[in-house]
Each structure stands twice: as structure tokens, then as C-alpha cells.
């Protein structure tokens, strides 16, 4: 992403936000959540895949599960 022009990165963000909005709208208790924040959090989770070694290969899977669990927990809060 660092090599992409800012306009292309912004298009990706808009697309991500649109997908996240569809997901959030399908969960009644999540309708008041900040779409951009959750979209950014999902991008962050996906980007961790690029840093498995730095995170620690032994704890990577459990760390990823913890991140996803936290995101889902907050998304489902009323």
C-alpha cells in the first residue's frame, strides 16, 4: 500500500467501509457503531498477517484470535 497513490488507497478505504457498513447493518445491535473505525480495525487484523515473525510465530494464532474476539465483542455490545 505504501507504493500506491493516495487516491487509490482512498478508493480502497471507501470500498472497505462500504463492505463493513453492509456487515454492520446486518447486526441489529451494531447499527450505531463507527463504520470507519471497524473497517480500520479489520484492515489492521489483515495486515498482521504480514508480520507473523515480528509478532511471534509461536503466539501468532492465539494473538490473532484474541484480536478478532475483541473486535467481535465490541461490535456486538449494545
XYZ file of C-alpha atoms in Angstrom:
78
model
C 0.000 0.000 0.000
C 2.915 2.354 0.578
C 3.628 2.385 -3.147
C 0.058 3.130 -4.190
C -1.037 6.690 -4.951
C -3.120 8.302 -2.206
C -6.187 8.341 -4.467
C -6.032 4.561 -4.929
C -5.573 3.976 -1.205
C -8.588 6.188 -0.515
C -10.656 4.177 -3.021
C -9.713 1.008 -1.140
C -10.757 2.617 2.155
C -14.131 3.636 0.694
C -14.650 0.102 -0.617
C -13.684 -1.381 2.775
C -16.073 0.995 4.531
C -18.913 0.020 2.197
C -18.357 -3.671 2.927
C -18.145 -3.009 6.674
C -21.353 -0.968 6.519
C -23.152 -3.929 4.935
C -21.870 -6.190 7.713
C -22.802 -3.771 10.491
C -26.277 -3.196 9.075
C -26.896 -6.953 9.248
C -26.262 -6.932 13.028
C -29.100 -5.066 14.803
C -27.149 -4.167 17.965
C -24.229 -2.840 15.898
C -26.163 -0.218 13.947
C -24.723 2.686 15.975
C -21.065 1.641 15.572
C -18.460 3.742 13.786
C -18.029 2.071 10.407
C -14.671 3.686 9.646
C -13.192 2.520 12.949
C -14.300 -1.060 12.441
C -13.135 -1.004 8.846
C -9.714 0.198 10.012
C -9.620 -2.461 12.713
C -10.342 -5.172 10.147
C -7.559 -3.817 7.920
C -5.268 -3.937 10.936
C -6.128 -7.575 11.553
C -5.433 -8.463 7.924
C -2.159 -6.544 7.950
C -0.929 -8.548 10.933
C -0.576 -11.453 8.501
C 2.435 -9.610 7.080
C 4.131 -9.524 10.484
C 3.819 -13.068 11.776
C 7.529 -13.304 12.542
C 7.630 -9.964 14.365
C 4.561 -10.846 16.442
C 5.993 -14.276 17.220
C 5.184 -17.388 15.268
C 4.512 -19.401 18.439
C 1.826 -16.977 19.670
C 0.602 -15.673 16.321
C -2.550 -17.795 16.008
C -3.687 -17.178 19.569
C -2.890 -13.457 19.254
C -4.894 -13.203 16.032
C -7.834 -14.983 17.673
C -7.644 -12.536 20.578
C -7.726 -9.534 18.236
C -10.695 -10.934 16.318
C -12.500 -11.866 19.521
C -12.071 -8.345 20.865
C -13.375 -6.804 17.672
C -16.412 -9.061 17.623
C -17.106 -8.449 21.318
C -17.114 -4.672 20.828
C -19.174 -4.972 17.651
C -21.836 -6.995 19.471
C -22.060 -4.667 22.514
C -25.279 -2.749 22.824
